[in-house]
Amino acid sequence: MTDVASLRSDLLAWYDARARTLPWRAPPGSGVRTDPYRVWLSEVMLQQTTVPHATPYFLSFTKRWPTVAALAAVDDGELMGAWAGLGYYARARNLLACARAVANDHDGVFPDTEAGLLALPGVGAYTAAAVAAIAFDRPANVVDGNVERVMARLFAVDTPLPGGKVELKRLAGTLVTDDRPGDWAQALMDLGATVCRPRSPLCLVCPVARHCQGLASGEPERFPVKGAKAPRPHRTGVAWVMRDGQGRVAVVRRPDKGLLGGMIGLPTSDWGEGPEVTDPVVADWRDAGAIEHVFTHFSLTLQVRVATAAAKDVIWLEEAEAMSALPTVFAKALVRAGGER
DNA sequence: CACGCGTGGTT
DNA sequence: TAACCAAGCGT
């Protein structure tokens, strides 16, 4: 009996009993609707980011900035520093732009429709649907990587990703109704995260196993089918740690666009060129070894060179302050140079 | 529409 | 350990 109604009631009953407790989530059936600001903030932080990694950032952000108006008033640099370590820094720039748009153009109130949310910076199809469903109880089709995987298995979809996304989204849409849309979206994502996992799915305890064509096929883990991925190139470069001898270190502000855009960084050579690199100023440079770092689309070996030196066109920061505000790749280099994150 | 864009945990 | 993976978005 794989009709929509029984599939829905099976999964919602499981969610009522087994929903994860998360700092941004109201318990199912509590009648409490989470503040749209918190739903939005959590959704942006969770884009391509695990719950354990995002959680401490969510807690510190909501403590420092309890409302969207408070967030909108923050300095750019302060916000980027607070985001350091969370990755995908365009999210932080868009987060601030979005908060300011809500504060200035919407009287501090989040739009309560999917279309209105979609118009905000950093809010795409997924986040608009998620906020509409979870914060405003709109029957939106919320499709993230979890939901794609659950649909691919439930309906044994053979079309490889990413081409198959259109079909998976259509299938997810057939299950959305006016009844408890926020809980439905979160139930699907919880199922994907804890039971219908990418590897070793727990089909024996799955509340919708009886509806699952992937399980019936005998190879549920085969879904979703994925296309070939491009190989990841390797690059090399040099990072210079310049100290002033009084506890400060030189950093630069990176351009707003591109890799680590808008963040502070250590002065570096270009990445990908040969090993011959000229040190930026005459000083007592010594080699502190190298660090390895893996970005989404390339890996990097960064040689770390250290000196006490003076330089122009840099910002001198207390070392502890720099350490906390630097993206991880540069924090690693600074640790290699003898600092502590 | 394919690509650029971080990081850390798991296998 | 190299590969894979995570509540995507903008261009």
Short mmCIF file of C-alpha atoms (C1' of nucleotides) in Angstrom, two decimals:
data_model
loop_
_atom_site.label_atom_id
_atom_site.label_comp_id
_atom_site.label_asym_id
_atom_site.label_seq_id
_atom_site.Cartn_x
_atom_site.Cartn_y
_atom_site.Cartn_z
CA MET A 1 0.00 0.00 0.00
CA THR A 2 2.23 2.75 -1.24
CA ASP A 3 -0.22 5.57 -1.45
CA VAL A 4 0.79 9.07 -0.56
CA ALA A 5 -1.40 9.22 2.54
CA SER A 6 0.05 6.13 4.21
CA LEU A 7 3.61 7.06 3.31
CA ARG A 8 3.08 10.48 4.84
CA SER A 9 1.44 9.22 8.01
CA ASP A 10 4.17 6.62 8.53
CA LEU A 11 6.95 9.18 8.25
CA LEU A 12 5.18 11.87 10.30
CA ALA A 13 4.48 9.38 13.09
CA TRP A 14 8.16 8.46 13.11
CA TYR A 15 9.10 12.14 13.23
CA ASP A 16 6.74 12.76 16.14
CA ALA A 17 8.52 10.04 18.09
CA ARG A 18 12.08 10.41 16.86
CA ALA A 19 12.74 13.99 15.75
CA ARG A 20 16.25 15.13 16.54
CA THR A 21 16.50 17.87 19.16
CA LEU A 22 18.30 20.79 17.52
CA PRO A 23 18.89 24.33 18.84
CA TRP A 24 16.93 25.89 15.95
CA ARG A 25 14.03 23.45 16.01
CA ALA A 26 10.71 23.48 17.86
CA PRO A 27 9.63 19.97 18.91
CA PRO A 28 6.99 18.45 16.58
CA GLY A 29 3.46 18.89 17.81
CA SER A 30 4.53 21.57 20.31
CA GLY A 31 2.56 24.19 18.45
CA VAL A 32 5.61 26.42 18.67
CA ARG A 33 6.78 27.98 15.43
CA THR A 34 10.46 28.90 15.33
CA ASP A 35 11.40 32.56 14.82
CA PRO A 36 11.97 33.04 11.06
CA TYR A 37 15.30 34.73 11.83
CA ARG A 38 16.56 31.59 13.52
CA VAL A 39 15.22 29.30 10.83
CA TRP A 40 16.90 31.39 8.13
CA LEU A 41 20.19 31.67 10.04
CA SER A 42 20.32 27.92 10.68
CA GLU A 43 19.47 27.08 7.07
CA VAL A 44 22.23 29.31 5.70
CA MET A 45 24.77 27.89 8.15
CA LEU A 46 23.73 24.35 7.26
CA GLN A 47 24.24 24.79 3.52
CA GLN A 48 26.78 22.08 2.64
CA THR A 49 27.76 22.01 6.31
CA THR A 50 27.25 19.37 8.97
CA VAL A 51 25.06 19.88 12.05
CA PRO A 52 27.98 19.43 14.51
CA HIS A 53 30.09 22.00 12.67
CA ALA A 54 27.32 24.61 12.35
CA THR A 55 25.86 24.26 15.85
CA PRO A 56 28.42 26.27 17.88
CA TYR A 57 28.30 29.05 15.29
CA PHE A 58 24.50 29.16 15.50
CA LEU A 59 24.63 29.40 19.29
CA SER A 60 27.23 32.17 19.33
CA PHE A 61 25.54 34.14 16.53
CA THR A 62 22.11 34.08 18.19
CA LYS A 63 23.65 35.08 21.50
CA ARG A 64 25.58 37.99 20.01
CA TRP A 65 22.84 39.02 17.59
CA PRO A 66 19.40 37.89 18.84
CA THR A 67 17.44 39.59 16.05
CA VAL A 68 17.83 40.26 12.37
CA ALA A 69 18.02 43.98 13.20
CA ALA A 70 20.99 43.36 15.50
CA LEU A 71 22.71 41.33 12.82
CA ALA A 72 22.04 43.98 10.19
CA ALA A 73 23.91 46.53 12.32
CA VAL A 74 27.15 44.54 12.51
CA ASP A 75 30.36 45.64 10.80
CA ASP A 76 31.35 43.63 7.73
CA GLY A 77 34.73 42.74 9.20
CA GLU A 78 33.27 41.65 12.52
CA LEU A 79 30.81 39.37 10.78
CA MET A 80 33.45 37.81 8.53
CA GLY A 81 35.62 37.18 11.57
CA ALA A 82 32.74 35.52 13.39
CA TRP A 83 32.17 33.26 10.38
CA ALA A 84 35.86 32.25 10.15
CA GLY A 85 36.23 28.48 10.07
CA LEU A 86 32.72 27.78 8.81
CA GLY A 87 33.68 27.94 5.12
CA TYR A 88 31.93 29.08 1.94
CA TYR A 89 32.48 32.70 2.91
CA ALA A 90 30.14 34.08 0.25
CA ARG A 91 27.43 32.86 2.62
CA ALA A 92 28.61 35.34 5.25
CA ARG A 93 28.64 38.27 2.82
CA ASN A 94 25.17 37.32 1.60
CA LEU A 95 23.97 36.76 5.15
CA LEU A 96 24.77 40.34 6.03
CA ALA A 97 23.30 41.65 2.77
CA CYS A 98 20.14 39.67 3.48
CA ALA A 99 19.85 40.89 7.07
CA ARG A 100 20.22 44.48 5.87
CA ALA A 101 17.64 43.95 3.13
CA VAL A 102 15.14 42.60 5.65
CA ALA A 103 15.89 45.41 8.09
CA ASN A 104 15.79 48.21 5.51
CA ASP A 105 13.32 47.03 2.86
CA HIS A 106 10.94 44.84 4.89
CA ASP A 107 10.67 46.70 8.21
CA GLY A 108 12.73 44.01 9.91
CA VAL A 109 10.20 41.29 9.10
CA PHE A 110 11.07 38.30 6.91
CA PRO A 111 8.85 37.78 3.85
CA ASP A 112 6.41 34.95 4.58
CA THR A 113 6.20 33.53 1.06
CA GLU A 114 8.59 31.38 -0.92
CA ALA A 115 8.78 33.97 -3.72
CA GLY A 116 9.48 36.80 -1.30
CA LEU A 117 12.22 34.81 0.42
CA LEU A 118 13.77 33.74 -2.88
CA ALA A 119 14.40 37.38 -3.76
CA LEU A 120 16.75 37.80 -0.78
CA PRO A 121 20.56 37.55 -1.13
CA GLY A 122 21.93 34.10 -0.42
CA VAL A 123 18.46 32.54 -0.37
CA GLY A 124 18.07 30.00 -3.17
CA ALA A 125 15.40 27.47 -4.03
CA TYR A 126 16.16 25.19 -1.10
CA THR A 127 16.44 27.85 1.61
CA ALA A 128 13.37 29.76 0.42
CA ALA A 129 11.31 26.58 0.54
CA ALA A 130 12.72 25.53 3.90
CA VAL A 131 12.03 28.86 5.61
CA ALA A 132 8.58 29.09 4.04
CA ALA A 133 7.69 25.61 5.28
CA ILE A 134 9.36 25.61 8.69
CA ALA A 135 8.83 29.20 9.80
CA PHE A 136 5.55 29.96 8.01
CA ASP A 137 3.93 26.56 7.53
CA ARG A 138 3.70 27.00 3.78
CA PRO A 139 3.34 23.83 1.68
CA ALA A 140 6.70 24.31 -0.05
CA ASN A 141 8.66 21.57 -1.78
CA VAL A 142 11.84 21.45 0.30
CA VAL A 143 14.53 19.54 -1.59
CA ASP A 144 18.09 19.21 -0.34
CA GLY A 145 20.64 16.42 -0.73
CA ASN A 146 18.85 14.32 1.89
CA VAL A 147 15.51 14.58 0.16
CA GLU A 148 17.07 13.76 -3.21
CA ARG A 149 18.58 10.60 -1.77
CA VAL A 150 15.34 9.57 -0.06
CA MET A 151 13.35 10.11 -3.28
CA ALA A 152 15.92 8.27 -5.39
CA ARG A 153 15.59 5.24 -3.11
CA LEU A 154 11.85 5.38 -2.49
CA PHE A 155 11.19 5.46 -6.23
CA ALA A 156 14.34 3.62 -7.42
CA VAL A 157 15.32 6.46 -9.76
CA ASP A 158 18.10 5.40 -12.13
CA THR A 159 18.80 8.78 -13.74
CA PRO A 160 22.31 9.88 -12.65
CA LEU A 161 22.81 13.13 -10.72
CA PRO A 162 22.98 15.96 -11.32
CA GLY A 163 20.70 15.47 -14.33
CA GLY A 164 18.24 13.48 -12.24
CA LYS A 165 17.57 16.34 -9.85
CA VAL A 166 14.59 17.58 -11.84
CA GLU A 167 12.85 14.21 -11.60
CA LEU A 168 13.67 13.83 -7.89
CA LYS A 169 12.24 17.26 -7.15
CA ARG A 170 9.08 16.44 -9.08
CA LEU A 171 8.66 13.23 -7.06
CA ALA A 172 9.21 15.10 -3.78
CA GLY A 173 6.51 17.52 -4.85
CA THR A 174 3.96 14.72 -5.15
CA LEU A 175 4.29 14.13 -1.39
CA VAL A 176 3.79 17.72 -0.20
CA THR A 177 0.37 18.68 1.17
CA ASP A 178 -1.16 21.43 3.30
CA ASP A 179 -0.87 19.21 6.37
CA ARG A 180 2.15 19.99 8.58
CA PRO A 181 4.45 21.11 5.76
CA GLY A 182 7.22 22.24 8.13
CA ASP A 183 7.25 18.94 10.00
CA TRP A 184 7.09 17.05 6.71
CA ALA A 185 10.18 18.81 5.36
CA GLN A 186 12.13 18.22 8.56
CA ALA A 187 10.96 14.62 8.79
CA LEU A 188 12.33 13.89 5.32
CA MET A 189 15.66 15.53 6.16
CA ASP A 190 15.91 13.73 9.52
CA LEU A 191 15.20 10.44 7.79
CA GLY A 192 17.92 11.12 5.25
CA ALA A 193 20.41 12.17 7.90
CA THR A 194 19.88 9.37 10.39
CA VAL A 195 18.28 6.37 8.62
CA CYS A 196 18.42 6.74 4.85
CA ARG A 197 22.12 7.60 5.07
CA PRO A 198 24.41 7.80 2.03
CA ARG A 199 26.22 4.63 3.06
CA SER A 200 24.89 1.76 5.18
CA PRO A 201 21.26 2.88 5.28
CA LEU A 202 19.34 1.48 8.25
CA CYS A 203 16.51 -0.07 6.24
CA LEU A 204 15.67 -2.45 9.10
CA VAL A 205 14.44 0.43 11.22
CA CYS A 206 13.14 2.63 8.40
CA PRO A 207 9.56 3.81 8.98
CA VAL A 208 8.84 3.87 5.25
CA ALA A 209 10.63 0.66 4.25
CA ARG A 210 7.37 -0.89 3.08
CA HIS A 211 7.00 1.94 0.56
CA CYS A 212 10.56 1.78 -0.75
CA GLN A 213 11.18 0.52 -4.29
CA GLY A 214 14.92 0.85 -3.76
CA LEU A 215 14.78 -1.60 -0.87
CA ALA A 216 12.52 -3.87 -2.90
CA SER A 217 15.17 -3.86 -5.63
CA GLY A 218 17.60 -5.43 -3.16
CA GLU A 219 20.20 -2.68 -3.59
CA PRO A 220 18.94 0.48 -1.86
CA GLU A 221 22.48 1.80 -1.46
CA ARG A 222 22.84 1.93 -5.25
CA PHE A 223 20.64 5.05 -5.21
CA PRO A 224 21.05 7.88 -6.00
CA VAL A 225 23.11 7.09 -9.10
CA LYS A 226 25.82 9.70 -9.59
CA GLY A 227 27.75 10.85 -12.63
CA ALA A 228 31.55 10.85 -12.83
CA LYS A 229 33.37 13.54 -10.86
CA ALA A 230 36.28 15.60 -12.16
CA PRO A 231 39.71 14.94 -10.66
CA ARG A 232 40.95 17.51 -8.13
CA PRO A 233 44.13 19.37 -9.23
CA HIS A 234 46.96 20.19 -6.84
CA ARG A 235 48.52 23.62 -6.39
CA THR A 236 51.48 24.98 -4.44
CA GLY A 237 52.34 28.37 -2.99
CA VAL A 238 54.09 30.27 -0.22
CA ALA A 239 52.53 32.05 2.78
CA TRP A 240 54.57 34.68 4.59
CA VAL A 241 54.19 35.13 8.33
CA MET A 242 55.59 38.56 9.17
CA ARG A 243 55.80 39.55 12.82
CA ASP A 244 56.62 42.96 14.24
CA GLY A 245 58.38 41.59 17.32
CA GLN A 246 55.63 42.94 19.59
CA GLY A 247 53.03 40.20 19.29
CA ARG A 248 51.45 41.31 16.05
CA VAL A 249 51.29 39.63 12.68
CA ALA A 250 50.71 41.06 9.19
CA VAL A 251 47.49 40.17 7.37
CA VAL A 252 45.83 41.42 4.21
CA ARG A 253 42.20 41.92 3.33
CA ARG A 254 41.28 39.68 0.41
CA PRO A 255 39.16 40.90 -2.51
CA ASP A 256 35.41 40.51 -2.00
CA LYS A 257 35.05 38.08 -4.87
CA GLY A 258 36.73 34.75 -5.40
CA LEU A 259 38.36 32.29 -3.05
CA LEU A 260 38.04 33.26 0.64
CA GLY A 261 36.54 36.54 -0.60
CA GLY A 262 36.18 39.31 1.97
CA MET A 263 38.21 37.44 4.57
CA ILE A 264 41.54 38.44 6.00
CA GLY A 265 44.48 36.27 4.94
CA LEU A 266 48.23 35.94 5.16
CA PRO A 267 50.25 37.48 2.34
CA THR A 268 50.91 34.71 -0.18
CA SER A 269 52.41 34.06 -3.58
CA ASP A 270 50.15 33.05 -6.42
CA TRP A 271 49.11 29.41 -6.15
CA GLY A 272 49.97 26.93 -8.85
CA GLU A 273 53.19 28.49 -10.07
CA GLY A 274 56.60 26.86 -9.82
CA PRO A 275 58.73 26.75 -6.68
CA GLU A 276 60.83 29.87 -7.38
CA VAL A 277 59.17 32.65 -5.41
CA THR A 278 60.76 35.86 -4.21
CA ASP A 279 60.18 36.86 -0.60
CA PRO A 280 58.22 40.13 -0.45
CA VAL A 281 60.69 42.13 1.65
CA VAL A 282 64.31 41.71 2.65
CA ALA A 283 64.36 40.01 6.04
CA ASP A 284 65.69 37.04 7.99
CA TRP A 285 63.27 34.58 6.41
CA ARG A 286 63.33 31.05 7.75
CA ASP A 287 61.40 28.04 6.53
CA ALA A 288 58.74 26.76 8.95
CA GLY A 289 57.65 23.77 6.87
CA ALA A 290 54.47 23.39 4.87
CA ILE A 291 50.77 22.80 5.45
CA GLU A 292 48.31 20.83 3.35
CA HIS A 293 44.79 21.99 2.74
CA VAL A 294 41.96 20.68 0.59
CA PHE A 295 39.45 23.02 -1.02
CA THR A 296 36.41 21.88 -2.94
CA HIS A 297 38.06 22.05 -6.34
CA PHE A 298 41.82 21.84 -5.64
CA SER A 299 44.28 20.78 -2.97
CA LEU A 300 47.09 23.02 -1.81
CA THR A 301 50.57 22.73 -0.36
CA LEU A 302 51.48 26.01 1.26
CA GLN A 303 55.11 26.58 2.21
CA VAL A 304 55.28 28.71 5.37
CA ARG A 305 58.07 31.28 5.72
CA VAL A 306 58.56 33.35 8.86
CA ALA A 307 60.42 36.55 9.65
CA THR A 308 60.41 39.61 11.85
CA ALA A 309 59.93 42.35 9.30
CA ALA A 310 58.25 45.58 8.36
CA ALA A 311 56.03 45.92 5.31
CA LYS A 312 53.65 48.29 3.59
CA ASP A 313 50.06 47.61 2.57
CA VAL A 314 49.38 45.17 5.37
CA ILE A 315 47.23 45.20 8.51
CA TRP A 316 48.94 44.44 11.81
CA LEU A 317 46.77 42.34 14.12
CA GLU A 318 47.39 40.86 17.54
CA GLU A 319 48.31 37.26 16.85
CA ALA A 320 45.41 35.81 18.85
CA GLU A 321 42.94 38.04 17.05
CA ALA A 322 44.35 37.08 13.66
CA MET A 323 44.26 33.40 14.57
CA SER A 324 40.54 33.48 15.36
CA ALA A 325 39.53 35.59 12.36
CA LEU A 326 41.57 33.78 9.70
CA PRO A 327 40.06 31.10 7.45
CA THR A 328 41.28 27.65 8.39
CA VAL A 329 43.89 27.37 5.64
CA PHE A 330 45.73 30.43 7.02
CA ALA A 331 45.16 29.48 10.65
CA LYS A 332 46.96 26.23 9.85
CA ALA A 333 49.86 28.21 8.38
CA LEU A 334 50.03 30.46 11.43
CA VAL A 335 50.04 27.42 13.71
CA ARG A 336 52.86 26.00 11.62
CA ALA A 337 54.73 29.27 12.19
CA GLY A 338 54.46 28.74 15.93
CA GLY A 339 51.04 30.11 16.88
CA GLU A 340 48.06 28.47 18.58
CA ARG A 341 44.49 28.51 17.17
"C1'" DC B 1 24.45 24.90 -16.82
"C1'" DA B 2 28.91 23.83 -15.30
"C1'" DC B 3 31.78 25.61 -12.41
"C1'" DG B 4 33.75 28.14 -8.27
"C1'" DC B 5 33.32 28.13 -3.63
"C1'" DG B 6 35.63 25.56 2.71
"C1'" DT B 7 35.86 22.63 6.13
"C1'" DG B 8 36.05 18.59 9.04
"C1'" DG B 9 34.30 13.98 10.01
"C1'" DT B 10 33.89 9.16 8.35
"C1'" DT B 11 35.17 5.08 5.95
"C1'" DT C 1 44.54 7.23 3.43
"C1'" DA C 2 42.42 8.94 -0.36
"C1'" DA C 3 37.81 9.49 -1.31
"C1'" DC C 4 33.57 10.65 -0.05
"C1'" DC C 5 30.24 13.38 1.93
"C1'" DA C 6 27.20 17.51 4.35
"C1'" DA C 7 20.15 21.23 5.31
"C1'" DG C 8 23.40 25.02 -1.77
"C1'" DC C 9 24.03 29.55 -3.99
"C1'" DG C 10 25.58 32.75 -7.57
"C1'" DT C 11 27.17 33.43 -11.98
#
